[in-house]
PDB file of C-alpha atoms in Angstrom:
ATOM      1  CA  MET A 904      31.908 -29.265  19.938  1.00 59.00           C
ATOM      2  CA  GLU A 905      30.518 -28.941  16.439  1.00 69.00           C
ATOM      3  CA  LEU A 906      28.320 -26.019  15.411  1.00 68.00           C
ATOM      4  CA  ASP A 907      25.512 -26.724  12.958  1.00 76.00           C
ATOM      5  CA  PHE A 908      25.606 -23.620  10.775  1.00 69.00           C
ATOM      6  CA  ASN A 909      22.113 -24.136   9.312  1.00 75.00           C
ATOM      7  CA  LEU A 910      20.579 -24.579  12.753  1.00 75.00           C
ATOM      8  CA  TYR A 911      22.407 -21.470  13.957  1.00 70.00           C
ATOM      9  CA  MET A 912      21.138 -19.423  11.006  1.00 76.00           C
ATOM     10  CA  GLN A 913      17.559 -20.667  11.407  1.00 86.00           C
ATOM     11  CA  ASP A 914      17.645 -19.561  15.046  1.00 86.00           C
ATOM     12  CA  LEU A 915      19.156 -16.200  14.142  1.00 88.00           C
ATOM     13  CA  VAL A 916      16.549 -15.577  11.427  1.00 89.00           C
ATOM     14  CA  GLN A 917      13.650 -16.629  13.653  1.00 93.00           C
ATOM     15  CA  ASN A 918      14.793 -14.298  16.426  1.00 93.00           C
ATOM     16  CA  ALA A 919      15.063 -11.430  13.921  1.00 95.00           C
ATOM     17  CA  ARG A 920      11.527 -12.171  12.698  1.00 95.00           C
ATOM     18  CA  ASN A 921      10.149 -12.403  16.232  1.00 96.00           C
ATOM     19  CA  GLU A 922      11.531  -9.007  17.225  1.00 96.00           C
ATOM     20  CA  LEU A 923       9.273  -7.348  14.663  1.00 97.00           C
ATOM     21  CA  THR A 924       6.181  -9.539  14.878  1.00 98.00           C
ATOM     22  CA  GLU A 925       6.133  -9.236  18.675  1.00 98.00           C
ATOM     23  CA  ALA A 926       6.153  -5.438  18.218  1.00 98.00           C
ATOM     24  CA  GLY A 927       3.116  -5.624  15.922  1.00 98.00           C
ATOM     25  CA  TYR A 928       4.623  -5.913  12.450  1.00 98.00           C
ATOM     26  CA  THR A 929       2.894  -8.262  10.004  1.00 98.00           C
ATOM     27  CA  GLU A 930       5.147 -10.524   7.966  1.00 98.00           C
ATOM     28  CA  MET A 931       4.597 -10.742   4.232  1.00 98.00           C
ATOM     29  CA  LEU A 932       5.948 -14.139   3.216  1.00 98.00           C
ATOM     30  CA  THR A 933       4.668 -14.407  -0.368  1.00 98.00           C
ATOM     31  CA  PRO A 934       4.194 -12.099  -3.365  1.00 98.00           C
ATOM     32  CA  ASP A 935       0.413 -12.462  -2.967  1.00 98.00           C
ATOM     33  CA  GLU A 936       0.627 -11.238   0.632  1.00 98.00           C
ATOM     34  CA  VAL A 937       2.700  -8.258  -0.512  1.00 98.00           C
ATOM     35  CA  ASP A 938       0.075  -7.363  -3.118  1.00 98.00           C
ATOM     36  CA  ALA A 939      -2.802  -7.862  -0.681  1.00 98.00           C
ATOM     37  CA  HIS A 940      -1.263  -5.493   1.862  1.00 98.00           C
ATOM     38  CA  LEU A 941       0.333  -2.875  -0.369  1.00 97.00           C
ATOM     39  CA  ASN A 942      -2.598  -2.526  -2.763  1.00 96.00           C
ATOM     40  CA  LYS A 943      -4.847  -1.353   0.076  1.00 95.00           C
ATOM     41  CA  GLU A 944      -5.790   2.281   0.463  1.00 96.00           C
ATOM     42  CA  GLY A 945      -4.088   4.001   3.349  1.00 97.00           C
ATOM     43  CA  THR A 946      -0.526   4.053   4.575  1.00 97.00           C
ATOM     44  CA  ALA A 947       1.970   1.263   5.129  1.00 98.00           C
ATOM     45  CA  LEU A 948       5.471   1.111   6.544  1.00 98.00           C
ATOM     46  CA  VAL A 949       7.518  -1.851   5.312  1.00 98.00           C
ATOM     47  CA  MET A 950      10.747  -2.826   6.996  1.00 98.00           C
ATOM     48  CA  VAL A 951      13.016  -4.892   4.778  1.00 98.00           C
ATOM     49  CA  ASN A 952      14.594  -7.064   7.462  1.00 97.00           C
ATOM     50  CA  SER A 953      17.967  -8.800   7.266  1.00 95.00           C
ATOM     51  CA  VAL A 954      20.475 -10.589   9.491  1.00 91.00           C
ATOM     52  CA  CYS A 955      23.271  -8.033   9.196  1.00 88.00           C
ATOM     53  CA  GLY A 956      24.581  -6.111  12.172  1.00 89.00           C
ATOM     54  CA  CYS A 957      22.988  -2.799  11.230  1.00 91.00           C
ATOM     55  CA  ALA A 958      19.594  -4.524  11.021  1.00 94.00           C
ATOM     56  CA  GLY A 959      19.924  -5.942  14.524  1.00 93.00           C
ATOM     57  CA  GLY A 960      21.709  -2.983  16.057  1.00 95.00           C
ATOM     58  CA  ILE A 961      19.904  -0.067  14.395  1.00 97.00           C
ATOM     59  CA  ALA A 962      17.043  -0.864  12.007  1.00 97.00           C
ATOM     60  CA  ARG A 963      14.958  -3.303  14.065  1.00 97.00           C
ATOM     61  CA  PRO A 964      15.251  -1.263  17.270  1.00 98.00           C
ATOM     62  CA  ALA A 965      14.278   1.846  15.272  1.00 98.00           C
ATOM     63  CA  ALA A 966      11.347  -0.007  13.679  1.00 98.00           C
ATOM     64  CA  ILE A 967      10.094  -1.026  17.109  1.00 98.00           C
ATOM     65  CA  HIS A 968      10.666   2.223  19.002  1.00 98.00           C
ATOM     66  CA  SER A 969       9.320   4.427  16.201  1.00 98.00           C
ATOM     67  CA  LEU A 970       5.861   3.012  16.948  1.00 98.00           C
ATOM     68  CA  ASN A 971       5.820   4.922  20.244  1.00 97.00           C
ATOM     69  CA  TYR A 972       4.309   7.950  18.541  1.00 97.00           C
ATOM     70  CA  ASP A 973       0.949   9.732  18.378  1.00 96.00           C
ATOM     71  CA  LYS A 974       0.442   9.115  14.657  1.00 97.00           C
ATOM     72  CA  LEU A 975       1.041   5.803  12.914  1.00 98.00           C
ATOM     73  CA  PRO A 976       0.608   4.252   9.474  1.00 98.00           C
ATOM     74  CA  ASP A 977      -2.410   2.037   8.887  1.00 98.00           C
ATOM     75  CA  GLN A 978      -0.157  -1.004   8.508  1.00 98.00           C
ATOM     76  CA  VAL A 979       3.315  -1.907   9.755  1.00 98.00           C
ATOM     77  CA  LEU A 980       4.725  -4.704   7.636  1.00 98.00           C
ATOM     78  CA  THR A 981       7.932  -6.581   7.026  1.00 98.00           C
ATOM     79  CA  VAL A 982       9.638  -8.732   4.407  1.00 98.00           C
ATOM     80  CA  PHE A 983      12.880 -10.600   5.039  1.00 97.00           C
ATOM     81  CA  ALA A 984      15.611 -10.121   2.436  1.00 95.00           C
ATOM     82  CA  GLY A 985      17.512 -13.294   1.671  1.00 91.00           C
ATOM     83  CA  GLN A 986      14.831 -15.436   3.309  1.00 93.00           C
ATOM     84  CA  ASP A 987      11.467 -14.643   1.735  1.00 94.00           C
ATOM     85  CA  LYS A 988      13.055 -13.815  -1.597  1.00 96.00           C
ATOM     86  CA  GLU A 989       9.943 -13.695  -3.778  1.00 98.00           C
ATOM     87  CA  ALA A 990       8.027 -11.507  -1.312  1.00 98.00           C
ATOM     88  CA  THR A 991      10.998  -9.166  -0.972  1.00 97.00           C
ATOM     89  CA  GLU A 992      11.339  -8.930  -4.759  1.00 97.00           C
ATOM     90  CA  GLN A 993       7.617  -8.155  -5.094  1.00 98.00           C
ATOM     91  CA  MET A 994       7.894  -5.342  -2.550  1.00 97.00           C
ATOM     92  CA  ARG A 995      10.982  -3.966  -4.296  1.00 97.00           C
ATOM     93  CA  ASP A 996       9.156  -4.042  -7.643  1.00 97.00           C
ATOM     94  CA  LYS A 997       6.714  -1.557  -6.120  1.00 96.00           C
ATOM     95  CA  ALA A 998       9.606   0.848  -5.476  1.00 96.00           C
ATOM     96  CA  PRO A 999      11.287   0.970  -8.916  1.00 95.00           C
ATOM     97  CA  ASP A1000      13.079   4.273  -8.318  1.00 95.00           C
ATOM     98  CA  PHE A1001      15.038   2.841  -5.382  1.00 95.00           C
ATOM     99  CA  LEU A1002      17.906   0.368  -5.512  1.00 94.00           C
ATOM    100  CA  PRO A1003      17.441  -2.832  -3.503  1.00 94.00           C
ATOM    101  CA  SER A1004      18.965  -2.494  -0.059  1.00 93.00           C
ATOM    102  CA  SER A1005      18.557  -4.190   3.256  1.00 96.00           C
ATOM    103  CA  PRO A1006      17.852  -3.324   5.857  1.00 97.00           C
ATOM    104  CA  SER A1007      15.642  -0.517   4.683  1.00 98.00           C
ATOM    105  CA  PHE A1008      12.244   1.051   5.208  1.00 98.00           C
ATOM    106  CA  ALA A1009       9.660   1.818   2.541  1.00 98.00           C
ATOM    107  CA  PHE A1010       6.658   4.032   3.104  1.00 97.00           C
ATOM    108  CA  PHE A1011       3.596   3.530   0.916  1.00 97.00           C
ATOM    109  CA  LYS A1012       0.433   5.564   0.584  1.00 96.00           C
ATOM    110  CA  ASP A1013      -2.561   4.235  -1.351  1.00 96.00           C
ATOM    111  CA  GLY A1014      -0.411   1.550  -2.937  1.00 94.00           C
ATOM    112  CA  LYS A1015       2.321   3.919  -4.154  1.00 96.00           C
ATOM    113  CA  ILE A1016       5.824   4.327  -2.813  1.00 96.00           C
ATOM    114  CA  VAL A1017       6.283   7.663  -1.033  1.00 95.00           C
ATOM    115  CA  ASP A1018       9.860   7.390   0.197  1.00 96.00           C
ATOM    116  CA  MET A1019      12.533   5.039   1.496  1.00 97.00           C
ATOM    117  CA  ILE A1020      15.173   4.999   4.156  1.00 97.00           C
ATOM    118  CA  GLU A1021      17.920   2.956   2.539  1.00 97.00           C
ATOM    119  CA  ARG A1022      20.768   1.000   4.097  1.00 96.00           C
ATOM    120  CA  HIS A1023      23.228   3.867   3.624  1.00 96.00           C
ATOM    121  CA  GLN A1024      20.895   6.000   5.776  1.00 97.00           C
ATOM    122  CA  ILE A1025      20.883   3.328   8.504  1.00 97.00           C
ATOM    123  CA  GLU A1026      24.362   1.796   8.636  1.00 95.00           C
ATOM    124  CA  GLY A1027      26.691   3.938  10.733  1.00 95.00           C
ATOM    125  CA  HIS A1028      23.880   6.210  11.916  1.00 96.00           C
ATOM    126  CA  GLU A1029      22.348   6.561  15.354  1.00 96.00           C
ATOM    127  CA  ILE A1030      19.124   4.713  16.141  1.00 97.00           C
ATOM    128  CA  MET A1031      17.458   8.026  17.031  1.00 97.00           C
ATOM    129  CA  SER A1032      18.150   9.493  13.588  1.00 97.00           C
ATOM    130  CA  VAL A1033      16.349   6.543  11.973  1.00 98.00           C
ATOM    131  CA  ILE A1034      13.470   6.803  14.462  1.00 98.00           C
ATOM    132  CA  THR A1035      13.206  10.519  13.720  1.00 97.00           C
ATOM    133  CA  GLY A1036      13.037   9.818   9.983  1.00 97.00           C
ATOM    134  CA  LEU A1037      10.285   7.232  10.445  1.00 98.00           C
ATOM    135  CA  GLN A1038       8.295   9.445  12.771  1.00 98.00           C
ATOM    136  CA  ALA A1039       8.529  12.338  10.306  1.00 97.00           C
ATOM    137  CA  TRP A1040       6.664  10.089   7.830  1.00 96.00           C
ATOM    138  CA  PHE A1041       4.149   9.197  10.530  1.00 97.00           C
ATOM    139  CA  GLU A1042       3.603  12.861  11.322  1.00 97.00           C
ATOM    140  CA  GLU A1043       3.028  13.767   7.683  1.00 95.00           C
ATOM    141  CA  HIS A1044       0.985  10.746   6.579  1.00 94.00           C
ATOM    142  CA  GLY A1045      -0.101   8.823   9.684  1.00 93.00           C
ATOM    143  CA  LYS A1046      -3.308   8.787  11.686  1.00 93.00           C
ATOM    144  CA  GLU A1047      -3.830   9.398  15.371  1.00 92.00           C
ATOM    145  CA  ALA A1048      -3.085   6.164  17.202  1.00 79.00           C
TER     146      ALA A1048
END
């Protein structure tokens, strides 16, 4: 039996995308989409998705379960590192004080970066600690859902 690596990776990536979009996240696939979403007034959570284990085991579940909260950002968005490279780079350009990392979360308010949860704050941590960090942003900056 021969495994087609490219087919396997396409399936893996699509499943990782679907987890977030089915939970209500909007994908930003191009730099123009990043600008259109992040230049809006209001708040936006961006998950920088990836195929690594800590993305699938911690970050995506935290991204999904964090939305079960009374206050939420105006937009929940995602870019996919290593897949939608130009869109990911455009989002990272809007957070110049933070090193590129994936998975990660970026929180924007009125088009400006407020804070990030970087990979080192995800990998090796409990899902609940990441959820708590996201919901702290929602509490401070979000609106009643």
